[in-house]
PDB file of C-alpha atoms in Angstrom:
ATOM      1  CA  MET A  77       0.000   0.000   0.000  1.00 40.00           C
ATOM      2  CA  GLU A  78       1.238   3.495  -0.810  1.00 46.00           C
ATOM      3  CA  GLU A  79       2.724   5.276   2.213  1.00 45.00           C
ATOM      4  CA  ARG A  80       0.628   8.228   3.343  1.00 51.00           C
ATOM      5  CA  ALA A  81       1.313  11.015   5.784  1.00 55.00           C
ATOM      6  CA  SER A  82      -0.165  10.354   9.210  1.00 75.00           C
ATOM      7  CA  LEU A  83      -3.073  12.458  10.401  1.00 82.00           C
ATOM      8  CA  ALA A  84      -2.598  14.478  13.577  1.00 87.00           C
ATOM      9  CA  PRO A  85      -4.917  13.670  16.516  1.00 89.00           C
ATOM     10  CA  ASP A  86      -7.037  16.769  15.915  1.00 90.00           C
ATOM     11  CA  GLU A  87      -7.425  15.801  12.252  1.00 91.00           C
ATOM     12  CA  LEU A  88      -8.472  12.296  13.268  1.00 93.00           C
ATOM     13  CA  LEU A  89     -11.049  13.711  15.680  1.00 93.00           C
ATOM     14  CA  GLY A  90     -12.367  15.967  12.938  1.00 94.00           C
ATOM     15  CA  LEU A  91     -12.661  13.005  10.585  1.00 95.00           C
ATOM     16  CA  SER A  92     -14.421  10.996  13.295  1.00 96.00           C
ATOM     17  CA  VAL A  93     -16.988  13.742  13.830  1.00 97.00           C
ATOM     18  CA  ALA A  94     -17.551  14.224  10.104  1.00 97.00           C
ATOM     19  CA  VAL A  95     -18.143  10.616   9.114  1.00 97.00           C
ATOM     20  CA  GLY A  96     -19.997   9.949  12.363  1.00 98.00           C
ATOM     21  CA  VAL A  97     -22.496  12.708  11.598  1.00 98.00           C
ATOM     22  CA  CYS A  98     -22.978  11.307   8.096  1.00 98.00           C
ATOM     23  CA  ALA A  99     -23.620   7.858   9.550  1.00 98.00           C
ATOM     24  CA  GLN A 100     -26.234   9.317  11.893  1.00 98.00           C
ATOM     25  CA  ALA A 101     -27.995  10.998   8.972  1.00 98.00           C
ATOM     26  CA  PHE A 102     -28.548   7.594   7.370  1.00 98.00           C
ATOM     27  CA  LEU A 103     -29.426   5.883  10.652  1.00 98.00           C
ATOM     28  CA  ASN A 104     -32.087   8.361  11.779  1.00 98.00           C
ATOM     29  CA  GLU A 105     -35.146  10.112  10.492  1.00 98.00           C
ATOM     30  CA  PRO A 106     -34.256  13.699   9.573  1.00 98.00           C
ATOM     31  CA  SER A 107     -34.250  16.250  12.378  1.00 98.00           C
ATOM     32  CA  ASP A 108     -33.176  19.848  12.851  1.00 98.00           C
ATOM     33  CA  LYS A 109     -30.261  18.650  14.989  1.00 98.00           C
ATOM     34  CA  ILE A 110     -28.942  16.298  12.306  1.00 98.00           C
ATOM     35  CA  VAL A 111     -29.225  18.907   9.557  1.00 98.00           C
ATOM     36  CA  GLU A 112     -27.496  21.497  11.757  1.00 98.00           C
ATOM     37  CA  ARG A 113     -24.635  19.092  12.464  1.00 98.00           C
ATOM     38  CA  LEU A 114     -24.300  18.233   8.772  1.00 98.00           C
ATOM     39  CA  ALA A 115     -24.185  21.936   7.930  1.00 98.00           C
ATOM     40  CA  CYS A 116     -21.509  22.527  10.571  1.00 97.00           C
ATOM     41  CA  VAL A 117     -19.343  19.712   9.207  1.00 97.00           C
ATOM     42  CA  ALA A 118     -19.900  20.850   5.621  1.00 97.00           C
ATOM     43  CA  HIS A 119     -18.765  24.367   6.519  1.00 97.00           C
ATOM     44  CA  ALA A 120     -15.491  22.879   7.765  1.00 94.00           C
ATOM     45  CA  TYR A 121     -14.984  21.480   4.255  1.00 92.00           C
ATOM     46  CA  GLY A 122     -15.941  24.758   2.602  1.00 94.00           C
ATOM     47  CA  SER A 123     -19.464  23.749   1.574  1.00 96.00           C
ATOM     48  CA  ASP A 124     -22.870  25.310   2.210  1.00 97.00           C
ATOM     49  CA  ALA A 125     -24.738  22.293   0.814  1.00 97.00           C
ATOM     50  CA  PHE A 126     -26.924  21.884   3.909  1.00 98.00           C
ATOM     51  CA  ASP A 127     -27.761  25.524   4.539  1.00 97.00           C
ATOM     52  CA  GLY A 128     -31.466  26.272   4.403  1.00 95.00           C
ATOM     53  CA  ILE A 129     -32.660  22.648   4.278  1.00 97.00           C
ATOM     54  CA  ALA A 130     -36.067  22.446   5.961  1.00 96.00           C
ATOM     55  CA  VAL A 131     -37.005  19.404   8.009  1.00 98.00           C
ATOM     56  CA  ASP A 132     -40.610  18.716   7.076  1.00 98.00           C
ATOM     57  CA  ASP A 133     -42.914  15.872   6.090  1.00 98.00           C
ATOM     58  CA  ALA A 134     -41.539  15.893   2.548  1.00 98.00           C
ATOM     59  CA  LEU A 135     -37.997  15.341   3.811  1.00 98.00           C
ATOM     60  CA  ARG A 136     -39.147  12.540   6.095  1.00 98.00           C
ATOM     61  CA  GLN A 137     -40.862  10.868   3.152  1.00 98.00           C
ATOM     62  CA  ARG A 138     -37.668  11.300   1.146  1.00 98.00           C
ATOM     63  CA  TYR A 139     -35.770   9.434   3.876  1.00 98.00           C
ATOM     64  CA  TYR A 140     -38.170   6.505   3.601  1.00 98.00           C
ATOM     65  CA  ASP A 141     -38.075   6.515  -0.204  1.00 98.00           C
ATOM     66  CA  ARG A 142     -34.293   6.601  -0.259  1.00 98.00           C
ATOM     67  CA  LEU A 143     -33.723   3.774   2.212  1.00 97.00           C
ATOM     68  CA  PHE A 144     -36.826   1.639   2.695  1.00 97.00           C
ATOM     69  CA  VAL A 145     -39.015   1.591  -0.430  1.00 97.00           C
ATOM     70  CA  PRO A 146     -37.402  -0.543  -3.165  1.00 95.00           C
ATOM     71  CA  THR A 147     -40.216   0.303  -5.580  1.00 96.00           C
ATOM     72  CA  SER A 148     -39.439   4.023  -5.317  1.00 97.00           C
ATOM     73  CA  SER A 149     -37.483   5.551  -8.196  1.00 94.00           C
ATOM     74  CA  LEU A 150     -35.366   7.262  -5.521  1.00 97.00           C
ATOM     75  CA  TYR A 151     -34.390   4.100  -3.657  1.00 97.00           C
ATOM     76  CA  VAL A 152     -30.704   3.183  -3.501  1.00 97.00           C
ATOM     77  CA  PRO A 153     -29.529   0.021  -1.681  1.00 97.00           C
ATOM     78  CA  LEU A 154     -26.684   1.585   0.282  1.00 98.00           C
ATOM     79  CA  PHE A 155     -24.681  -1.602   0.725  1.00 97.00           C
ATOM     80  CA  GLU A 156     -21.148  -2.052  -0.542  1.00 97.00           C
ATOM     81  CA  SER A 157     -21.963  -5.319  -2.312  1.00 95.00           C
ATOM     82  CA  SER A 158     -24.854  -3.697  -4.199  1.00 96.00           C
ATOM     83  CA  VAL A 159     -23.237  -0.398  -5.121  1.00 96.00           C
ATOM     84  CA  ARG A 160     -19.749  -1.593  -6.035  1.00 94.00           C
ATOM     85  CA  GLY A 161     -21.271  -4.158  -8.355  1.00 92.00           C
ATOM     86  CA  ALA A 162     -23.818  -1.748  -9.846  1.00 93.00           C
ATOM     87  CA  ILE A 163     -23.846  -1.212 -13.612  1.00 92.00           C
ATOM     88  CA  GLU A 164     -25.031   2.028 -15.186  1.00 87.00           C
ATOM     89  CA  GLU A 165     -27.306   1.507 -18.176  1.00 86.00           C
ATOM     90  CA  ASP A 166     -29.289   4.168 -20.036  1.00 81.00           C
ATOM     91  CA  GLY A 167     -28.919   6.698 -17.243  1.00 80.00           C
ATOM     92  CA  ARG A 168     -29.919   4.280 -14.495  1.00 86.00           C
ATOM     93  CA  PHE A 169     -28.064   1.932 -12.182  1.00 91.00           C
ATOM     94  CA  ARG A 170     -28.755  -1.776 -12.042  1.00 92.00           C
ATOM     95  CA  TYR A 171     -27.673  -2.851  -8.578  1.00 93.00           C
ATOM     96  CA  ALA A 172     -25.904  -6.052  -7.638  1.00 90.00           C
ATOM     97  CA  SER A 173     -27.030  -8.456  -4.930  1.00 88.00           C
ATOM     98  CA  THR A 174     -26.825  -7.358  -1.313  1.00 85.00           C
ATOM     99  CA  LYS A 175     -24.945 -10.588  -0.620  1.00 85.00           C
ATOM    100  CA  GLY A 176     -21.308 -10.527  -1.611  1.00 81.00           C
ATOM    101  CA  PRO A 177     -17.771 -11.206  -0.386  1.00 86.00           C
ATOM    102  CA  GLN A 178     -17.311  -7.587   0.666  1.00 88.00           C
ATOM    103  CA  ALA A 179     -19.780  -8.013   3.523  1.00 91.00           C
ATOM    104  CA  ASP A 180     -17.883 -11.018   4.872  1.00 92.00           C
ATOM    105  CA  HIS A 181     -14.566  -9.174   4.806  1.00 94.00           C
ATOM    106  CA  VAL A 182     -16.082  -6.078   6.419  1.00 96.00           C
ATOM    107  CA  LEU A 183     -17.541  -8.232   9.185  1.00 96.00           C
ATOM    108  CA  GLY A 184     -14.093  -9.720   9.758  1.00 95.00           C
ATOM    109  CA  CYS A 185     -12.677  -6.207  10.183  1.00 95.00           C
ATOM    110  CA  TYR A 186     -15.345  -5.425  12.764  1.00 96.00           C
ATOM    111  CA  ARG A 187     -14.769  -8.616  14.699  1.00 96.00           C
ATOM    112  CA  ALA A 188     -10.998  -8.084  14.737  1.00 92.00           C
ATOM    113  CA  ILE A 189     -11.422  -5.136  17.102  1.00 92.00           C
ATOM    114  CA  GLY A 190     -14.760  -5.954  18.724  1.00 94.00           C
ATOM    115  CA  PHE A 191     -16.964  -3.495  16.833  1.00 96.00           C
ATOM    116  CA  ASP A 192     -20.610  -4.632  16.762  1.00 97.00           C
ATOM    117  CA  TYR A 193     -22.563  -2.770  14.096  1.00 97.00           C
ATOM    118  CA  ARG A 194     -25.798  -4.248  15.453  1.00 95.00           C
ATOM    119  CA  LEU A 195     -25.452  -2.053  18.550  1.00 97.00           C
ATOM    120  CA  LEU A 196     -25.547   1.203  16.605  1.00 97.00           C
ATOM    121  CA  GLU A 197     -28.340   3.496  17.738  1.00 97.00           C
ATOM    122  CA  GLY A 198     -30.923   5.039  15.456  1.00 98.00           C
ATOM    123  CA  PHE A 199     -34.356   4.724  13.885  1.00 97.00           C
ATOM    124  CA  GLY A 200     -35.584   1.190  14.580  1.00 97.00           C
ATOM    125  CA  PRO A 201     -36.217   0.072  10.977  1.00 96.00           C
ATOM    126  CA  ALA A 202     -32.893   1.560   9.839  1.00 97.00           C
ATOM    127  CA  VAL A 203     -30.937  -0.292  12.516  1.00 97.00           C
ATOM    128  CA  ALA A 204     -32.848  -3.520  11.868  1.00 96.00           C
ATOM    129  CA  ALA A 205     -32.024  -3.306   8.150  1.00 95.00           C
ATOM    130  CA  LEU A 206     -28.276  -2.887   8.702  1.00 96.00           C
ATOM    131  CA  ARG A 207     -25.844  -5.325   7.151  1.00 96.00           C
ATOM    132  CA  PRO A 208     -22.103  -5.291   7.832  1.00 96.00           C
ATOM    133  CA  ASP A 209     -21.434  -3.490   4.550  1.00 97.00           C
ATOM    134  CA  ALA A 210     -24.173  -0.873   4.929  1.00 98.00           C
ATOM    135  CA  LEU A 211     -22.835   2.620   4.291  1.00 98.00           C
ATOM    136  CA  ALA A 212     -24.008   3.781   7.724  1.00 98.00           C
ATOM    137  CA  ALA A 213     -22.194   0.896   9.431  1.00 98.00           C
ATOM    138  CA  GLU A 214     -18.958   1.432   7.506  1.00 98.00           C
ATOM    139  CA  LEU A 215     -19.015   5.159   8.253  1.00 98.00           C
ATOM    140  CA  ALA A 216     -19.668   4.488  11.943  1.00 98.00           C
ATOM    141  CA  PHE A 217     -16.758   2.033  12.017  1.00 98.00           C
ATOM    142  CA  SER A 218     -14.478   4.583  10.363  1.00 97.00           C
ATOM    143  CA  ALA A 219     -15.539   7.169  12.948  1.00 97.00           C
ATOM    144  CA  PHE A 220     -14.776   4.668  15.711  1.00 97.00           C
ATOM    145  CA  LEU A 221     -11.284   3.937  14.374  1.00 96.00           C
ATOM    146  CA  ALA A 222     -10.444   7.611  13.886  1.00 95.00           C
ATOM    147  CA  ARG A 223     -11.582   8.468  17.402  1.00 94.00           C
ATOM    148  CA  GLU A 224      -9.685   5.529  18.916  1.00 93.00           C
ATOM    149  CA  SER A 225      -6.497   6.547  17.144  1.00 93.00           C
ATOM    150  CA  ALA A 226      -6.823  10.167  18.255  1.00 92.00           C
ATOM    151  CA  GLU A 227      -7.627   9.361  21.878  1.00 91.00           C
ATOM    152  CA  MET A 228      -4.767   6.860  22.230  1.00 85.00           C
ATOM    153  CA  ALA A 229      -2.129   9.064  20.587  1.00 85.00           C
ATOM    154  CA  CYS A 230      -0.493  10.136  23.863  1.00 84.00           C
ATOM    155  CA  GLU A 231      -1.394   7.238  26.144  1.00 86.00           C
ATOM    156  CA  ASP A 232      -0.526   4.369  23.798  1.00 88.00           C
ATOM    157  CA  PRO A 233       1.148   5.459  20.540  1.00 87.00           C
ATOM    158  CA  ASP A 234       1.414   1.884  19.256  1.00 90.00           C
ATOM    159  CA  ALA A 235      -2.323   1.278  19.701  1.00 87.00           C
ATOM    160  CA  SER A 236      -3.022   4.645  18.103  1.00 87.00           C
ATOM    161  CA  ARG A 237      -0.872   3.719  15.131  1.00 89.00           C
ATOM    162  CA  ARG A 238      -2.619   0.355  14.727  1.00 90.00           C
ATOM    163  CA  SER A 239      -6.042   2.012  14.678  1.00 91.00           C
ATOM    164  CA  ALA A 240      -4.825   4.572  12.143  1.00 91.00           C
ATOM    165  CA  GLN A 241      -3.399   1.834   9.935  1.00 91.00           C
ATOM    166  CA  LEU A 242      -6.645  -0.132  10.083  1.00 93.00           C
ATOM    167  CA  LEU A 243      -8.583   3.033   9.248  1.00 94.00           C
ATOM    168  CA  ASP A 244      -6.358   3.633   6.237  1.00 92.00           C
ATOM    169  CA  GLN A 245      -6.701   0.035   5.081  1.00 92.00           C
ATOM    170  CA  PHE A 246     -10.453  -0.038   5.638  1.00 94.00           C
ATOM    171  CA  SER A 247     -10.889   3.247   3.784  1.00 92.00           C
ATOM    172  CA  SER A 248      -8.837   2.006   0.849  1.00 90.00           C
ATOM    173  CA  GLU A 249     -10.417  -1.433   0.588  1.00 93.00           C
ATOM    174  CA  HIS A 250     -13.976  -0.651   1.599  1.00 95.00           C
ATOM    175  CA  VAL A 251     -15.772   2.604   2.388  1.00 96.00           C
ATOM    176  CA  GLY A 252     -13.420   4.829   0.400  1.00 94.00           C
ATOM    177  CA  ALA A 253     -13.695   2.548  -2.615  1.00 94.00           C
ATOM    178  CA  TRP A 254     -17.454   3.018  -3.032  1.00 96.00           C
ATOM    179  CA  VAL A 255     -18.784   6.039  -1.129  1.00 97.00           C
ATOM    180  CA  GLY A 256     -18.189   8.218  -4.190  1.00 96.00           C
ATOM    181  CA  LYS A 257     -20.167   5.826  -6.365  1.00 96.00           C
ATOM    182  CA  ALA A 258     -22.918   5.746  -3.743  1.00 97.00           C
ATOM    183  CA  ALA A 259     -23.117   9.531  -3.990  1.00 97.00           C
ATOM    184  CA  ARG A 260     -23.372   9.270  -7.781  1.00 96.00           C
ATOM    185  CA  CYS A 261     -26.217   6.772  -7.464  1.00 97.00           C
ATOM    186  CA  LEU A 262     -28.069   9.059  -5.073  1.00 97.00           C
ATOM    187  CA  PHE A 263     -27.506  12.195  -7.151  1.00 97.00           C
ATOM    188  CA  LEU A 264     -28.847  10.391 -10.205  1.00 95.00           C
ATOM    189  CA  GLY A 265     -32.189  10.186  -8.408  1.00 95.00           C
ATOM    190  CA  ALA A 266     -32.158  13.675  -6.908  1.00 97.00           C
ATOM    191  CA  ASP A 267     -29.917  16.336  -5.439  1.00 98.00           C
ATOM    192  CA  ASP A 268     -31.145  16.063  -1.867  1.00 98.00           C
ATOM    193  CA  LEU A 269     -30.030  15.701   1.739  1.00 98.00           C
ATOM    194  CA  TYR A 270     -28.983  12.077   1.263  1.00 98.00           C
ATOM    195  CA  ALA A 271     -26.994  12.574  -1.930  1.00 98.00           C
ATOM    196  CA  ARG A 272     -25.239  15.518  -0.296  1.00 98.00           C
ATOM    197  CA  THR A 273     -24.560  13.499   2.848  1.00 98.00           C
ATOM    198  CA  ALA A 274     -22.844  10.766   0.833  1.00 98.00           C
ATOM    199  CA  LYS A 275     -20.822  13.436  -0.979  1.00 98.00           C
ATOM    200  CA  LEU A 276     -19.850  14.991   2.364  1.00 98.00           C
ATOM    201  CA  ALA A 277     -18.707  11.597   3.640  1.00 97.00           C
ATOM    202  CA  CYS A 278     -16.676  11.182   0.459  1.00 96.00           C
ATOM    203  CA  ASP A 279     -15.033  14.576   0.971  1.00 95.00           C
ATOM    204  CA  ALA A 280     -14.235  13.781   4.600  1.00 95.00           C
ATOM    205  CA  ILE A 281     -12.655  10.429   3.782  1.00 94.00           C
ATOM    206  CA  ALA A 282     -10.759  12.007   0.892  1.00 90.00           C
ATOM    207  CA  SER A 283      -9.199  14.374   3.408  1.00 82.00           C
ATOM    208  CA  ALA A 284      -7.594  11.307   4.994  1.00 74.00           C
ATOM    209  CA  GLY A 285      -6.028  10.399   1.658  1.00 65.00           C
ATOM    210  CA  ALA A 286      -7.709   7.025   1.163  1.00 47.00           C
ATOM    211  CA  VAL A 287     -10.677   7.340  -1.144  1.00 38.00           C
ATOM    212  CA  ARG A 288     -11.535   6.643  -4.750  1.00 38.00           C
ATOM    213  CA  LEU A 289     -13.399   9.686  -6.018  1.00 35.00           C
ATOM    214  CA  ASP A 290     -16.016   8.521  -8.508  1.00 38.00           C
ATOM    215  CA  LEU A 291     -18.276  11.539  -9.004  1.00 34.00           C
TER     216      LEU A 291
END
């Protein structure tokens, strides 16, 4: 793997906050608090993409259409196996199966450090629908690794370095390799809160130097 400059603890904490907020946006029904936090993170990356977004019944319906209604033209199966294997045809994406080898490898990464994606908090149906390679789960795991690395930097530099290395590897092999494509899939349906959230996650991970931009 190409050698990359290490992130400072404050940069790791910033990355943890950014991708953690994006994970929460996919795990929860929209709220003023979530939109405000997304806007705050976006401002740190020089974007005003979330300014002025109103949380109303239409946005709540958009959340359901995006994540829970496969018959909706706006639905995108935000799982690594589905999106990485998706094929674009005639301006639309044909998604791959939600069952693939990526999910097994992701689960192995979680188990290696005791991360249980099933314990993530959020909207009941969203949490129940999680798979190991769900975008929300992979973002939450990345946030966990970044925070662990930052918090251990002084107390246990070796442990901090291991977490940072795993974050870099996980970003390169998993979330960073498809979050840009996920954003493309979402933007193809509409330029909305969820497409912009995926793009924000892509920008945040790109700041760590391990992402494949596919926009």
